[in-house]
Coordinates of C-alpha atoms in Angstrom, one line a residue:
Chain A
M916 CA -32.5 18.0 1.8
Q917 CA -29.8 20.4 2.9
S918 CA -26.2 19.1 3.2
K919 CA -24.2 19.6 6.3
T920 CA -22.1 22.4 4.8
A921 CA -25.2 24.2 3.7
K922 CA -25.8 25.2 7.3
L923 CA -22.6 27.2 7.2
V924 CA -23.8 29.5 4.4
N925 CA -24.4 33.0 5.8
E926 CA -24.7 36.4 4.1
Q927 CA -20.9 36.9 3.9
R928 CA -20.5 33.5 2.3
V929 CA -23.1 34.3 -0.3
I930 CA -21.2 37.5 -1.2
E931 CA -18.0 35.4 -1.5
L932 CA -19.8 32.9 -3.8
L933 CA -20.9 35.8 -6.0
E934 CA -17.4 37.3 -6.1
C935 CA -15.8 33.9 -6.8
Y936 CA -18.2 32.1 -9.1
G937 CA -20.4 34.9 -10.5
G938 CA -24.1 35.3 -10.5
D939 CA -25.1 32.0 -12.0
A940 CA -26.1 29.7 -9.2
G941 CA -25.2 26.7 -11.5
N942 CA -21.5 27.6 -11.0
W943 CA -21.6 27.7 -7.2
P944 CA -20.5 24.7 -5.2
E945 CA -23.5 22.3 -5.2
E946 CA -23.5 21.8 -1.5
E947 CA -24.0 25.5 -0.9
R948 CA -26.3 26.3 -3.7
T949 CA -29.7 25.7 -2.1
A950 CA -28.9 27.7 1.1
A951 CA -27.3 30.5 -0.9
N952 CA -30.3 30.8 -3.2
A953 CA -32.7 30.9 -0.2
M954 CA -30.7 33.8 1.4
I955 CA -30.7 35.8 -1.9
R956 CA -34.4 35.4 -2.2
N957 CA -34.8 37.1 1.2
S958 CA -32.3 39.9 0.8
A959 CA -32.5 42.9 -1.5
Q960 CA -28.9 43.7 -1.0
L961 CA -27.8 40.2 -2.0
Q962 CA -30.1 40.4 -5.1
H963 CA -28.3 43.6 -6.1
R964 CA -25.0 41.9 -5.6
Q965 CA -26.1 39.0 -7.8
R966 CA -27.2 41.3 -10.6
E967 CA -23.7 43.0 -10.5
A968 CA -22.0 39.6 -10.6
S969 CA -24.2 38.5 -13.5
R970 CA -23.3 41.7 -15.4
L971 CA -19.6 40.8 -15.2
D972 CA -20.5 37.2 -16.3
E973 CA -22.1 38.7 -19.4
M974 CA -19.0 40.7 -20.2
M975 CA -16.8 37.7 -19.6
A976 CA -19.0 35.5 -21.7
A977 CA -18.2 37.4 -24.8
T978 CA -15.4 35.0 -25.8
E979 CA -17.2 31.9 -24.6
V980 CA -18.8 29.9 -27.4
K981 CA -20.0 26.8 -25.6
A982 CA -21.1 25.2 -28.8
S983 CA -17.5 25.2 -30.0
L984 CA -16.2 23.7 -26.8
S985 CA -18.6 20.8 -27.1
A986 CA -18.0 20.4 -30.8
R987 CA -16.0 17.4 -32.0
P988 CA -12.7 18.1 -33.7
D989 CA -11.9 17.4 -37.4
P990 CA -11.3 13.7 -37.8
A991 CA -8.0 14.5 -39.5
T992 CA -6.8 16.2 -36.4
V993 CA -7.7 13.2 -34.3
A994 CA -6.0 10.9 -36.8
R995 CA -2.9 13.0 -36.6
I996 CA -2.7 12.6 -32.8
I997 CA -3.5 8.9 -33.0
N998 CA -0.7 8.4 -35.5
A999 CA 1.7 10.2 -33.2
L1000 CA 1.0 7.9 -30.2
P1001 CA 4.0 5.9 -29.1
E1002 CA 3.9 2.2 -28.3
Q1003 CA 2.4 1.1 -25.1
A1004 CA 4.4 -1.7 -23.5
D1005 CA 2.4 -4.7 -22.5
S1006 CA -0.7 -2.8 -23.4
N1007 CA -3.0 -5.8 -23.9
T1008 CA -2.1 -7.9 -20.9
T1009 CA -2.2 -5.5 -18.0
T1010 CA -5.4 -3.7 -16.7
L1011 CA -5.3 -0.5 -14.8
S1012 CA -6.1 -2.3 -11.5
D1013 CA -3.5 -5.0 -12.2
Y1014 CA -0.9 -2.3 -12.8
R1015 CA -1.9 -0.6 -9.6
A1016 CA -1.5 -3.8 -7.6
K1017 CA 1.9 -4.4 -9.2
T1018 CA 3.2 -1.0 -8.5
A1019 CA 1.8 -0.8 -4.9
H1020 CA 4.9 -2.5 -3.4
K1021 CA 7.2 -0.2 -5.4
R1022 CA 5.4 2.8 -4.0
A1023 CA 5.7 1.3 -0.5
A1024 CA 9.4 0.8 -1.0
K1025 CA 9.8 4.4 -2.1
R1026 CA 8.0 5.5 1.0
N1027 CA 10.3 3.4 3.2
K1028 CA 13.3 4.7 1.4
G1029 CA 12.0 8.1 2.1
W1030 CA 11.9 7.4 5.8
W1031 CA 15.5 6.2 5.7
T1032 CA 16.5 9.3 3.9
Y1033 CA 14.7 11.5 6.4
G1034 CA 16.3 9.5 9.3
T1035 CA 19.8 9.9 8.0
A1036 CA 19.2 13.6 7.4
A1037 CA 17.9 14.0 10.9
A1038 CA 20.9 12.2 12.4
A1039 CA 23.3 14.4 10.4
A1040 CA 21.5 17.5 11.5
V1041 CA 21.7 16.5 15.2
M1042 CA 25.5 15.8 14.8
I1043 CA 26.0 19.2 13.2
L1044 CA 24.0 20.9 15.9
T1045 CA 26.0 19.1 18.6
V1046 CA 29.4 20.0 17.1
G1047 CA 28.2 23.6 16.6
I1048 CA 27.2 23.9 20.3
M1049 CA 30.5 22.4 21.4
L1050 CA 32.5 24.8 19.3
R1051 CA 30.6 27.8 20.6
Q1052 CA 31.3 26.9 24.3
P1053 CA 34.6 28.5 25.6
L1054 CA 37.3 26.3 26.9
Q1055 CA 37.3 25.9 30.7
P1056 CA 40.3 27.8 32.2
I1057 CA 42.5 25.7 34.5
Q1058 CA 42.1 26.9 38.0
P1059 CA 45.4 28.1 39.6
S1060 CA 44.5 26.2 42.8
A1061 CA 44.4 23.0 40.9
I1062 CA 47.9 23.7 39.4
T1063 CA 49.3 24.4 42.9
A1064 CA 47.7 21.2 44.4
A1065 CA 49.1 19.1 41.5
V1066 CA 52.6 20.5 41.9
A1067 CA 52.5 20.0 45.7
Q1068 CA 51.3 16.5 45.3
Q1069 CA 54.2 15.8 42.8
E1070 CA 56.8 17.2 45.2
L1071 CA 55.4 15.2 48.1
D1072 CA 55.6 12.1 46.1
Q1073 CA 59.2 12.8 45.2
W1074 CA 60.1 13.5 48.8
M1075 CA 58.5 10.3 50.0
W1076 CA 60.2 8.3 47.2
Q1077 CA 63.6 9.7 48.3
E1078 CA 62.9 9.1 52.0
A1079 CA 61.9 5.6 51.3
T1080 CA 64.5 4.5 48.8
G1081 CA 67.4 6.9 49.3
R1082 CA 67.2 7.5 45.5
L1083 CA 66.2 10.4 43.4
A1084 CA 62.8 10.2 41.7
G1085 CA 63.1 8.8 38.1
E1086 CA 66.0 6.5 38.9
P1087 CA 65.3 3.0 37.7
T1088 CA 63.5 0.9 40.3
A1089 CA 64.9 -2.3 38.9
E1090 CA 67.9 -1.9 41.1
L1091 CA 65.7 -2.1 44.2
A1092 CA 65.7 -5.4 46.1
P1093 CA 62.2 -7.0 46.3
E1094 CA 62.1 -6.3 50.1
D1095 CA 63.0 -2.6 49.5
A1096 CA 60.2 -2.4 46.9
D1097 CA 57.7 -3.9 49.3
S1098 CA 58.8 -1.6 52.1
T1099 CA 58.5 1.4 49.8
I1100 CA 55.0 0.4 48.7
T1101 CA 54.0 -0.2 52.4
F1102 CA 55.5 3.2 53.4
L1103 CA 53.7 5.0 50.6
A1104 CA 50.5 3.4 51.5
M1105 CA 50.9 4.3 55.2
V1106 CA 51.6 7.9 54.2
E1107 CA 48.5 8.0 52.0
L1108 CA 46.4 6.6 54.8
D1109 CA 48.0 8.8 57.4
L1110 CA 49.0 5.8 59.5
L1111 CA 52.6 6.7 60.2
P1112 CA 53.4 7.1 63.9
E1113 CA 54.0 10.6 65.1
E1114 CA 57.7 11.5 65.6
E1115 CA 58.6 12.1 69.2
Chain B
M402 CA -13.3 0.2 -12.5
K403 CA -12.8 -2.7 -14.9
P404 CA -14.3 -2.5 -18.4
T405 CA -17.7 -4.0 -18.6
L406 CA -17.1 -5.4 -22.1
P407 CA -14.1 -6.8 -23.8
I408 CA -12.4 -4.4 -26.2
A409 CA -13.2 -6.6 -29.2
E410 CA -16.9 -6.2 -28.6
L411 CA -16.7 -2.4 -28.7
A412 CA -16.6 -0.8 -32.1
G413 CA -17.7 2.3 -33.9
D414 CA -20.2 4.4 -32.0
N415 CA -20.2 2.1 -29.0
W416 CA -17.4 4.1 -27.5
S417 CA -19.6 7.2 -27.2
G418 CA -21.7 5.5 -24.7
Q419 CA -18.7 4.8 -22.4
D420 CA -18.0 7.2 -19.6
D421 CA -14.5 8.8 -19.2
L422 CA -13.4 6.2 -16.6
Q423 CA -14.3 3.3 -18.8
L424 CA -12.5 5.0 -21.7
L425 CA -9.4 5.5 -19.6
T426 CA -9.4 1.9 -18.5
H427 CA -9.5 0.8 -22.1
I428 CA -6.8 3.4 -23.0
A429 CA -4.6 1.9 -20.3
Q430 CA -5.1 -1.4 -22.0
G431 CA -3.9 0.1 -25.3
S432 CA -7.1 0.7 -27.1
K433 CA -6.6 3.3 -29.8
A434 CA -10.4 3.3 -30.5
A435 CA -11.0 4.4 -26.9
M436 CA -8.3 7.0 -27.3
T437 CA -9.9 8.3 -30.5
E438 CA -13.2 8.8 -28.6
F439 CA -11.4 10.4 -25.7
I440 CA -9.5 12.8 -28.0
S441 CA -12.8 13.6 -29.8
R442 CA -14.5 14.4 -26.5
Y443 CA -11.9 16.7 -25.1
Y444 CA -9.7 18.1 -27.9
Q445 CA -11.6 21.3 -28.3
R446 CA -11.8 22.0 -24.6
I447 CA -8.1 21.3 -24.1
T448 CA -7.1 23.4 -27.0
D449 CA -9.2 26.3 -25.8
F450 CA -7.8 26.0 -22.3
A451 CA -4.3 25.9 -23.6
W452 CA -5.0 28.8 -26.0
R453 CA -5.9 31.0 -23.0
H454 CA -2.5 30.3 -21.6
M455 CA -0.3 30.2 -24.7
G456 CA -2.0 33.0 -26.7
R457 CA -1.3 31.3 -30.0
K458 CA -3.4 28.6 -31.6
A459 CA -0.5 26.7 -33.0
D460 CA 1.1 26.5 -29.5
A461 CA -2.2 25.4 -28.0
E462 CA -2.6 22.6 -30.6
D463 CA 0.9 21.4 -29.8
I464 CA 0.1 21.4 -26.1
A465 CA -3.1 19.5 -26.8
Q466 CA -1.4 16.9 -28.8
E467 CA 1.3 16.4 -26.1
T468 CA -1.4 16.2 -23.5
F469 CA -3.1 13.3 -25.3
I470 CA 0.2 11.5 -25.8
R471 CA 0.8 11.7 -22.1
V472 CA -2.6 10.4 -21.3
W473 CA -1.8 7.5 -23.6
R474 CA 1.5 6.8 -21.9
K475 CA 0.4 7.4 -18.3
A476 CA -3.2 6.0 -18.4
R477 CA -2.1 3.2 -16.1
D478 CA -0.6 5.5 -13.6
W479 CA -3.8 7.5 -13.2
Q480 CA -5.3 7.5 -9.8
D481 CA -8.7 8.9 -9.5
R482 CA -8.5 10.6 -6.0
Q483 CA -12.3 10.9 -6.1
L484 CA -12.1 13.2 -9.1
P485 CA -13.1 12.5 -12.7
P486 CA -10.6 11.8 -15.4
H487 CA -11.0 15.1 -17.1
S488 CA -9.5 16.9 -14.1
W489 CA -6.4 14.9 -14.6
L490 CA -6.5 15.8 -18.3
Y491 CA -6.6 19.5 -17.5
R492 CA -3.9 19.1 -15.0
I493 CA -1.5 17.6 -17.6
T494 CA -2.4 20.5 -19.9
Y495 CA -1.9 23.1 -17.2
N496 CA 1.5 21.7 -16.3
L497 CA 2.6 21.6 -20.0
C498 CA 1.5 25.2 -20.5
I499 CA 3.4 26.3 -17.4
D500 CA 6.5 24.5 -18.6
E501 CA 6.3 26.0 -22.0
L502 CA 5.6 29.5 -20.8
R503 CA 8.6 29.3 -18.5
K504 CA 10.8 28.2 -21.4
R505 CA 9.8 31.1 -23.6
K506 CA 9.2 33.8 -20.9
P507 CA 12.3 35.8 -21.6
Q508 CA 11.2 36.3 -25.2
T509 CA 7.5 36.9 -24.6
D510 CA 5.8 40.0 -23.3
V511 CA 2.2 40.4 -22.3
D512 CA 1.1 41.9 -25.6
E513 CA 1.9 38.7 -27.4
H514 CA -0.7 36.8 -25.4
F515 CA -4.0 36.3 -27.0
D516 CA -3.0 37.0 -30.5
L517 CA -6.3 37.9 -32.0
S518 CA -5.5 38.9 -35.5
G519 CA -5.8 37.3 -38.9
N520 CA -6.0 33.7 -39.6
D521 CA -4.9 32.7 -36.1
S522 CA -8.5 32.8 -34.9
P523 CA -10.4 29.5 -34.8
E524 CA -13.3 28.7 -37.0
S525 CA -15.7 29.0 -34.1
N526 CA -15.3 32.8 -34.0
L527 CA -13.6 32.8 -30.6
Y528 CA -11.8 36.2 -30.0
Q529 CA -13.0 37.6 -33.3
L530 CA -15.1 40.5 -32.1
Q531 CA -13.8 43.8 -30.8
K532 CA -15.5 43.1 -27.5
D533 CA -13.7 39.9 -27.3
K534 CA -10.4 41.7 -28.0
L535 CA -11.1 44.0 -25.0
L536 CA -11.8 41.1 -22.8
A537 CA -8.7 39.3 -24.0
T538 CA -6.6 42.4 -23.2
A539 CA -8.2 42.5 -19.7
F540 CA -7.4 38.8 -19.3
A541 CA -3.8 39.4 -20.2
T542 CA -3.5 41.7 -17.1
L543 CA -4.4 38.8 -14.8
S544 CA -1.8 36.7 -13.2
E545 CA -1.2 33.3 -14.7
T546 CA -2.9 31.6 -11.7
Q547 CA -5.9 34.0 -11.8
R548 CA -6.4 33.4 -15.5
T549 CA -6.2 29.6 -15.0
A550 CA -8.7 29.6 -12.2
I551 CA -11.2 31.6 -14.2
A552 CA -10.6 29.6 -17.3
L553 CA -11.2 26.3 -15.5
C554 CA -14.3 27.4 -13.5
N555 CA -16.0 29.9 -15.9
Y556 CA -15.1 28.5 -19.3
Q557 CA -14.3 24.9 -18.8
G558 CA -17.1 24.2 -16.3
L559 CA -15.0 22.4 -13.7
S560 CA -16.2 22.3 -10.1
N561 CA -14.2 24.1 -7.5
K562 CA -12.7 20.9 -6.2
E563 CA -11.7 19.8 -9.7
A564 CA -10.2 23.1 -10.6
A565 CA -8.3 23.2 -7.3
H566 CA -7.0 19.7 -8.1
V567 CA -5.8 20.8 -11.5
M568 CA -3.9 23.7 -10.1
D569 CA -2.7 21.8 -7.0
V570 CA -4.1 24.4 -4.6
S571 CA -6.7 24.3 -1.9
V572 CA -10.3 25.3 -2.6
E573 CA -9.8 28.3 -0.4
A574 CA -6.8 29.4 -2.4
L575 CA -8.7 28.8 -5.7
E576 CA -11.6 31.0 -4.4
S577 CA -9.1 33.7 -3.5
L578 CA -7.7 33.6 -7.1
L579 CA -11.2 33.7 -8.6
A580 CA -12.3 36.6 -6.5
R581 CA -9.2 38.7 -7.2
G582 CA -9.2 37.8 -10.8
R583 CA -12.9 38.7 -11.3
A584 CA -12.4 42.0 -9.4
K585 CA -9.5 42.9 -11.7
L586 CA -11.5 42.0 -14.8
R587 CA -14.4 44.1 -13.6
K588 CA -12.1 47.1 -13.0
Q589 CA -10.5 46.6 -16.5
L590 CA -13.7 46.2 -18.3
S591 CA -15.5 49.0 -16.5
A592 CA -12.7 51.4 -17.5
E593 CA -13.2 50.6 -21.2
P594 CA -15.4 53.1 -23.2

């Protein structure tokens, strides 16, 4: 039965398999092997490619001695490594699955800690970005008309104060009698609201 | 997977019937008998793989020993990720080789790789023939990652997924390394008389 991925094998993919894994079908990914072999059987060009790949395999196989790879080492070598092994803490009481269960919450804590770290870093980045944008913006110039209006308003206030109290602006108001203060406030309010009667 | 038998009931040759996952479970429990079987099963392959990186047998043996010590220490941390234990073993070896090569890179040039002379060759006749020497020289021209990809897939017999896991790359990236590595080898070997 063909696997799902086997349907994706086309001529180009077979060439890739030969270039990557060589001419021996046993080295190809298992799920693509059947389809690739079928394509090679029906294509003289792919058969030629496979022969070329196999030729390189033979040259590469010069150093490969499979028997030696599967051979078991000298017992003295194994003993040397065994004697060099360090102690394993709690080695007889904890199984692999137990250990995984015990460390699961630690890994979760690490992940959570990671999120906090990322959050802090993101907040810092936003702050830096905001400050950067603010510094790049030019200061707004003060409009001359605004200055003129402010000065005019100040002078008007001073004149109204003098008219109402007979005193210069800045003189202490503590000397005013309560009725004078009330009349001053009333007068200023009438000026603001434009309620003064027109002079004849 | 939990062990099917208590450690005390396994002795002698019984370990050879255990698969890698069962052995690793026992190793995580501190069984030196299981560790002995695991070393016996993989020492030669790991040494060969490390040798292709380090170029010297003594270095490869040191790497192999350190690999098995790490397996012993970290067996409990091992997570299968749908891959067999030996891909984890190769990954440890690969990382150790990379670390070691980085340490000594300033003092080592390409010609020192694959030292094929004299008593440094293993008993199994690896790298002893002149043809082997040419191939070793061609191998030395590959990049470190190309060499590793070919070593894992061609010589160690790992699947593409396992080799990609060892190298911490995608299968597509692994295939690219394999294709470029083999193309370079073909060019080098075809140029030889």
